[in-house]
mmCIF file of C-alpha atoms in Angstrom:
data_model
loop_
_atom_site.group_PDB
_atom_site.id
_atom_site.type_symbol
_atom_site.label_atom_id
_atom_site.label_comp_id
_atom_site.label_asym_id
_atom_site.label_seq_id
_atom_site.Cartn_x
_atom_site.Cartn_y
_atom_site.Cartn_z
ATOM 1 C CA UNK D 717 161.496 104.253 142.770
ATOM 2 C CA UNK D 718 159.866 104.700 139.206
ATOM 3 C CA UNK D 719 159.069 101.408 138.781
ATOM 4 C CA UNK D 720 157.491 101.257 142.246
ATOM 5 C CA UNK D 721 155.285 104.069 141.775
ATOM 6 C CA UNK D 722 154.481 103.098 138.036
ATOM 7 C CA UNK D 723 153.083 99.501 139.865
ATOM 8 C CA UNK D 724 151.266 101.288 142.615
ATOM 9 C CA UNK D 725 149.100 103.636 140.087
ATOM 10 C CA UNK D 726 148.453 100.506 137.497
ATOM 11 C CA UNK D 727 146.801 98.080 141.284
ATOM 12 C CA UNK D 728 145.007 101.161 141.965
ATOM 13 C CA UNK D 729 143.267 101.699 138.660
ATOM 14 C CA UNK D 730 142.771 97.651 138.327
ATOM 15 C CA UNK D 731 140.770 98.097 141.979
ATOM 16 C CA UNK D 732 138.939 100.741 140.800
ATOM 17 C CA UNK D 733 137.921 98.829 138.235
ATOM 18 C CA UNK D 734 136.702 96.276 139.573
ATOM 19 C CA UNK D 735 134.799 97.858 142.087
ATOM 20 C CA UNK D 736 132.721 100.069 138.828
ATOM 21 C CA UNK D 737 132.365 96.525 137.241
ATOM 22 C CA UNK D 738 130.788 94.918 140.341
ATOM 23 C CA UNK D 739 128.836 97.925 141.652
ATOM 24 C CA UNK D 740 126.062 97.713 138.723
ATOM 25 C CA UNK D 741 123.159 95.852 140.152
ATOM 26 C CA UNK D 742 121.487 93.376 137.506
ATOM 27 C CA UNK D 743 118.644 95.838 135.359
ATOM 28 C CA UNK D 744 114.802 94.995 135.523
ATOM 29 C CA UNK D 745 112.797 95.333 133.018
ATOM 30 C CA UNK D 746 109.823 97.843 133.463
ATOM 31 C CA UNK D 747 106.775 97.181 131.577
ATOM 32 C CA UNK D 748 106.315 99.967 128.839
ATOM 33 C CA UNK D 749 103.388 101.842 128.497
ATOM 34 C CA UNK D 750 102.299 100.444 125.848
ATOM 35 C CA UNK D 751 101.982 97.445 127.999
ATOM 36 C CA UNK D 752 100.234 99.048 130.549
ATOM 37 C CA UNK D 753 97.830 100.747 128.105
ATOM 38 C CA UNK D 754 96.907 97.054 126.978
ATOM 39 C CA UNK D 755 96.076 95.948 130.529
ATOM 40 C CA UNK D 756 93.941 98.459 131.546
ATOM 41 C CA UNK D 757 91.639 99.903 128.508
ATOM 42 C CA UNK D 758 88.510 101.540 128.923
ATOM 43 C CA UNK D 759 87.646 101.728 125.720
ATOM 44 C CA UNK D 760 84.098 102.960 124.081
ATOM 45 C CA UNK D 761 82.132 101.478 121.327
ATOM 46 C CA UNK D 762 79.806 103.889 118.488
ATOM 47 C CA UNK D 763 76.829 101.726 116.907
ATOM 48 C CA UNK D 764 75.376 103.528 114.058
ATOM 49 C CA UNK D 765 72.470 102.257 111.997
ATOM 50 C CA UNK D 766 68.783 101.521 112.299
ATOM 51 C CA UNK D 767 66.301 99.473 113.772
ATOM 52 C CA UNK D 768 68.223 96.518 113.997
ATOM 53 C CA UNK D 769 70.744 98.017 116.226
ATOM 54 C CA UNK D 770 68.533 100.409 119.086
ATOM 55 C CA UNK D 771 66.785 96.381 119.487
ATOM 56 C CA UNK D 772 63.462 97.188 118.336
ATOM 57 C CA UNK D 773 61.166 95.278 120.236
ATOM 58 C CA UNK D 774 63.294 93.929 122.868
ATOM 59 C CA UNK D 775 64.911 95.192 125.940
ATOM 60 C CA UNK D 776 67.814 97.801 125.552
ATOM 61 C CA UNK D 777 70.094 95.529 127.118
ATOM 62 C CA UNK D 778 69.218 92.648 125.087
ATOM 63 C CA UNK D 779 70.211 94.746 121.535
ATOM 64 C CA UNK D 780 73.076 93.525 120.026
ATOM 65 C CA UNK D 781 75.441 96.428 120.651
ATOM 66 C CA UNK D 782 74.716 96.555 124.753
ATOM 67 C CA UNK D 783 74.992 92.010 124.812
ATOM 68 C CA UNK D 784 78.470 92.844 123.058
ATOM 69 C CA UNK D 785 79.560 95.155 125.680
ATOM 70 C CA UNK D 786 78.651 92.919 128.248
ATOM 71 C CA UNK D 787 80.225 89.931 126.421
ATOM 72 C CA UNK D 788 83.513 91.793 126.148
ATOM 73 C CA UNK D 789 83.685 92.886 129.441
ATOM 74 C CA UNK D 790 84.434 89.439 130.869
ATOM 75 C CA UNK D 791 87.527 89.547 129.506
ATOM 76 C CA UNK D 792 90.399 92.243 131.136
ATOM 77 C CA UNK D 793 89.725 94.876 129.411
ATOM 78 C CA UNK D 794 86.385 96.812 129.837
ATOM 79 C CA UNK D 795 84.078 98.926 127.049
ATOM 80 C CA UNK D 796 83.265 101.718 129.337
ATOM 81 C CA UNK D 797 81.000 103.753 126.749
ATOM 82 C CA UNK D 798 78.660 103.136 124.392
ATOM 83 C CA UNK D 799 76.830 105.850 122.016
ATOM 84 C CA UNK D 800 74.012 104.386 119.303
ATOM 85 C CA UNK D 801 73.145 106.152 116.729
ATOM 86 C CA UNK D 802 70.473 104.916 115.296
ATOM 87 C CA UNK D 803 66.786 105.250 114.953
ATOM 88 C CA UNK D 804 63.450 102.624 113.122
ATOM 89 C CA UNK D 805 62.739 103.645 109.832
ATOM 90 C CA UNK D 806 66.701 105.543 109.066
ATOM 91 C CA UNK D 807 67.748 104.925 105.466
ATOM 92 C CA UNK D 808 71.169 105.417 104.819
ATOM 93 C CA UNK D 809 70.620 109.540 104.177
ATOM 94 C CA UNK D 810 68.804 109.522 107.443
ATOM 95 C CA UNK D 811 71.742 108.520 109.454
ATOM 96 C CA UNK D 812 74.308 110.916 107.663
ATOM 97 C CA UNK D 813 72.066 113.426 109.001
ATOM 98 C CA UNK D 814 72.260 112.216 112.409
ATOM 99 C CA UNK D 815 75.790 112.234 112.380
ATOM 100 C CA UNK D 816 76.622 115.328 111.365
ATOM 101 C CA UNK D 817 74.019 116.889 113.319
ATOM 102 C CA UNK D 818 75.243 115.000 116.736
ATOM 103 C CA UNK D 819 78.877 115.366 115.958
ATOM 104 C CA UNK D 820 80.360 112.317 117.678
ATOM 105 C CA UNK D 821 83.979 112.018 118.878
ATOM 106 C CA UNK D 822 86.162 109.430 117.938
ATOM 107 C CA UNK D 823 85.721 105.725 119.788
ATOM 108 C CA UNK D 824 87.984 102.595 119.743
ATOM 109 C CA UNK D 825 85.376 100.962 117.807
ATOM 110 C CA UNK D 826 82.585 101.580 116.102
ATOM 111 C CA UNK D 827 79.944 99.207 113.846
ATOM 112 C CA UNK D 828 77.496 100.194 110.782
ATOM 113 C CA UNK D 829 74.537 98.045 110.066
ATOM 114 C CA UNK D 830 72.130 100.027 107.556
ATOM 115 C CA UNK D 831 70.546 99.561 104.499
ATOM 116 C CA UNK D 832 67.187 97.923 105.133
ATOM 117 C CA UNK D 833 64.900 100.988 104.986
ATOM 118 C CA UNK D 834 66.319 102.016 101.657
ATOM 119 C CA UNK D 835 65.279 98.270 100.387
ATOM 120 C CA UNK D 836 61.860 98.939 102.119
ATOM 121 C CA UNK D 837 61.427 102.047 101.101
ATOM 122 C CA UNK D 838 62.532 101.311 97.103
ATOM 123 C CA UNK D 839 64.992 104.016 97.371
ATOM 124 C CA UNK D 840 67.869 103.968 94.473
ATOM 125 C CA UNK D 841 70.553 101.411 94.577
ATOM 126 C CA UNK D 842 72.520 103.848 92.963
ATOM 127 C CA UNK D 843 71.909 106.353 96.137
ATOM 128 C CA UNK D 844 72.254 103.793 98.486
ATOM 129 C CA UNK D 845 75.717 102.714 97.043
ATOM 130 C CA UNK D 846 76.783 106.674 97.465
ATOM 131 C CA UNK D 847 75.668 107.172 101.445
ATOM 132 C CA UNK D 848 77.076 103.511 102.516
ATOM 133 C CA UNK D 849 80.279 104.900 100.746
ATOM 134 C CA UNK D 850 80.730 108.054 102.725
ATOM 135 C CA UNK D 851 78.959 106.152 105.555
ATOM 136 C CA UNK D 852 82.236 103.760 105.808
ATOM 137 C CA UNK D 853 84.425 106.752 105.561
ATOM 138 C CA UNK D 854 82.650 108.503 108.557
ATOM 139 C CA UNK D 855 83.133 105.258 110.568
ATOM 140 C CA UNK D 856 86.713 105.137 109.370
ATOM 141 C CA UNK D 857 87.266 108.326 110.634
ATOM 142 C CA UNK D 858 85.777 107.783 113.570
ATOM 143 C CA UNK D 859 87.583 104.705 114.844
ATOM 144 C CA UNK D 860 90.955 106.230 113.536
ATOM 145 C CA UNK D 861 91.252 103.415 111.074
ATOM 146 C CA UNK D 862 89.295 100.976 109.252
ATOM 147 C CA UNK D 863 91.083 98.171 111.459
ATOM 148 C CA UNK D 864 88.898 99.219 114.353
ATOM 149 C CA UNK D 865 85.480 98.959 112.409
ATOM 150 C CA UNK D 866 82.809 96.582 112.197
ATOM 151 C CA UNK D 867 80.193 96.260 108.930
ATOM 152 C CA UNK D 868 77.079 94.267 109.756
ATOM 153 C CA UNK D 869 75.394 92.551 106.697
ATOM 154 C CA UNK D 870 71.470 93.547 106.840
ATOM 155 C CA UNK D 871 69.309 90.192 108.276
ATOM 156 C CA UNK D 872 66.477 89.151 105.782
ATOM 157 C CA UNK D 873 62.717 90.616 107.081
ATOM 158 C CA UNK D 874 61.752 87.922 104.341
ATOM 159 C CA UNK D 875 61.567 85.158 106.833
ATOM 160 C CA UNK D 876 59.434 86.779 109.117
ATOM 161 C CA UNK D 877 55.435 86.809 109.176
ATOM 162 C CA UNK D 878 55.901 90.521 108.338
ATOM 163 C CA UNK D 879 57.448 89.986 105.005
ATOM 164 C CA UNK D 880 56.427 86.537 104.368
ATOM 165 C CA UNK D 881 54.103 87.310 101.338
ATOM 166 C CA UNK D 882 56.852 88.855 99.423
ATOM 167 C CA UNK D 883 59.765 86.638 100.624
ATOM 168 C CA UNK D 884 61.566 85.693 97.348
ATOM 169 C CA UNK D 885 61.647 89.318 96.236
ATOM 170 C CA UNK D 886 63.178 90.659 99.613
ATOM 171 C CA UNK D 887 66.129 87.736 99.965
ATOM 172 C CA UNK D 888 67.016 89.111 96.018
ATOM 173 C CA UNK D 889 66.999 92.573 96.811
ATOM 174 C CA UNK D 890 69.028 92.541 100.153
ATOM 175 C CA UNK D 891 71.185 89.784 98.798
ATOM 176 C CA UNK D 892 72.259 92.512 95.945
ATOM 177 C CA UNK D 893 72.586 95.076 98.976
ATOM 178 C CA UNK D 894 74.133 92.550 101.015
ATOM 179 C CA UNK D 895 77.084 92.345 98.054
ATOM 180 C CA UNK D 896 77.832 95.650 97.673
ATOM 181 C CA UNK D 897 78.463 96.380 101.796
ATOM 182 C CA UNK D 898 80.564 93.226 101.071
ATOM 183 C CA UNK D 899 81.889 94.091 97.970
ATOM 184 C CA UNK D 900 82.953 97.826 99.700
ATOM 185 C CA UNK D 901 84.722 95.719 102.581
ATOM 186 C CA UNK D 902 86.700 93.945 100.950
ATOM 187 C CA UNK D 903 88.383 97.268 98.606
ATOM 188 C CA UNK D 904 88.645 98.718 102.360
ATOM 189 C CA UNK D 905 90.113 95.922 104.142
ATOM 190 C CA UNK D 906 86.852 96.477 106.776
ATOM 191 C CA UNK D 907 85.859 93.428 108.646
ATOM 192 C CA UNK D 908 82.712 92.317 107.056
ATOM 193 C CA UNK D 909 80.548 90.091 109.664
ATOM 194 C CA UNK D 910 77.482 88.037 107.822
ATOM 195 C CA UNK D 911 73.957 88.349 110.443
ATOM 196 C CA UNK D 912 72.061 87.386 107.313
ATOM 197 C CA UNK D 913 72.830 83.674 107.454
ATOM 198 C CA UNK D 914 71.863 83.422 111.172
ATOM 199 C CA UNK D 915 68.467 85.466 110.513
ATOM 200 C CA UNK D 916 67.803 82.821 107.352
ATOM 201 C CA UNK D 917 68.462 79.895 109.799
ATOM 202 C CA UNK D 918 66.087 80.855 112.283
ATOM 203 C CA UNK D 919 63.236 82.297 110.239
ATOM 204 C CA UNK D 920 60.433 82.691 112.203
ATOM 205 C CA UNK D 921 61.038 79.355 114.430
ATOM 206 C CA UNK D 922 60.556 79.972 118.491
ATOM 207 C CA UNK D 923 62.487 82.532 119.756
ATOM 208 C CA UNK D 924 63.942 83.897 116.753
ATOM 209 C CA UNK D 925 61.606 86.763 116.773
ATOM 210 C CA UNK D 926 60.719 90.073 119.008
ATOM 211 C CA UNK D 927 56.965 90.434 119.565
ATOM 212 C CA UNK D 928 56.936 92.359 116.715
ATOM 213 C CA UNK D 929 56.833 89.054 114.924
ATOM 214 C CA UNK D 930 59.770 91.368 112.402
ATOM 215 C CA UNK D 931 62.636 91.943 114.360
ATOM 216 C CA UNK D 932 64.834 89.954 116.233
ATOM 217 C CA UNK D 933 64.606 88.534 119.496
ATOM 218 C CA UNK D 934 67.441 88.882 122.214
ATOM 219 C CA UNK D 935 67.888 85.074 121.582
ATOM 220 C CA UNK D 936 68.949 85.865 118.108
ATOM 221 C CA UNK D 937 70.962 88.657 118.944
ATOM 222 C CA UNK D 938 73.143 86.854 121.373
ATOM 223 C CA UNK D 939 74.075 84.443 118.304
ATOM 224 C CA UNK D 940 74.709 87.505 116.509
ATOM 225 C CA UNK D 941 77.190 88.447 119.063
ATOM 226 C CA UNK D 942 78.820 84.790 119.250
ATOM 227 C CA UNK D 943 79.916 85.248 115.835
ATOM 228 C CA UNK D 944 80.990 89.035 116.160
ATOM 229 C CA UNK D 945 82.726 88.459 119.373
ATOM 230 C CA UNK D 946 85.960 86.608 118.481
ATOM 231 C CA UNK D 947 86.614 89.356 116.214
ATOM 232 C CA UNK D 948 86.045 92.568 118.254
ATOM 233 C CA UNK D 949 88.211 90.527 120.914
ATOM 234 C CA UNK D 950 91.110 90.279 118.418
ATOM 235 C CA UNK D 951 90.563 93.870 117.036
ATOM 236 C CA UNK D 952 90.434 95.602 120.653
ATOM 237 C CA UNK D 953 92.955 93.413 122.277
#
């Protein structure tokens, strides 16, 4: 009668069993939110610098800063805001100013091209070298971390009709400014994209030019934005 009884409890808890073991149903994996956070960003852009980035001359939307929002947005993701800070004529001091005065928030990314109105305006290297320092640190800040900002090297006015009399002089002098935003990039890890190149290239050939005969056209911008478009892809994806 024991061993009866013994037998009966062991085929119950083997059924039992068997039943937990084949009542699971097979798991599916849920996307995580970080996944879903990559497939649907709205993310906002902060331009800060000068002339060459409000698009003096041309259009609004043919500026550099609004053609790379528009570029980007053909992909999934979309850049839903975009603040400029930046004014003709701001030196480096001038747009520290603006900063703190304005008091942006933080954006996904964010881009500095300055520098050309302290060349222009034979400020000190020595001051200039100071402002774009703290300059990169305020964009750093900004973004969250230098992975998520953009340095613009300063185009050469040389080539132009405007500064054609004193060409030499002006490719030397941004050329040594042109180093130094370089120079700070690479002891920051910052991505450093080179605008001067394209600007030399062009000169002051057919389109190349606002009708300011100084700054550049929408035409040149959009090759600006070829070139910084692979990277803001790989730095916002």
């Amino acid at each position: 009668m024991v061993k009866k009884t013994v037998f009966l409890l062991l085929g119950i808890f083997l059924i039992c069993c068997c039943c937990s073991s084949n009542s699971e149903e097979p798991s599916i994996d849920e996307p995580t939110d970080q996944e879903d956070y990559n497939q649907n960003q709205e993310l906002s852009f902060l331009a800060l610098g000068d002339s060459y980035t409000i698009g003096q001359g041309v259009d609004p939307n043919d500026s550099w800063p609004f053609q790379l929002k528009t570029a980007f947005n053909s992909s999934k993701n979309k850049i839903e805001e975009l603040t400029i800070i930046a004014r003709t004529g701001w030196t480096t001091s001038n747009l520290l100013n603006a900063i703190e005065e304005q008091a942006p928030t933080n954006h996904d990314l964010v881009s500095l091209l300055i520098g050309v109105n302290n060349q222009y305006q034979r400020g000190s290297f020595s001051k200039f070298q100071a402002d774009f320092n703290r300059l990169l640190t305020l964009a750093t800040n900004l973004a969250g971390n230098n992975k998520r900002v953009i340095v613009i090297s300063i185009p050469d006015y040389g080539v132009t009709p405007f500064g054609s009399n004193n060409s030499e002089i002006i490719a030397q002098e941004l050329d040594n400014y042109n180093a130094y935003i370089k120079q700070r990039c690479i002891a920051t890890e910052t991505v450093f994209i080179d605008v001067t190149s394209i600007s030399r290239e062009l000169g002051a050939s057919e389109n190349a030019l606002a009708d300011d005969k100084l700054h550049p056209s929408g035409f040149q911008y959009n090759l600006w934005v070829e070139k910084m478009l692979p990277v803001v892809n790989e730095i916002l994806k």
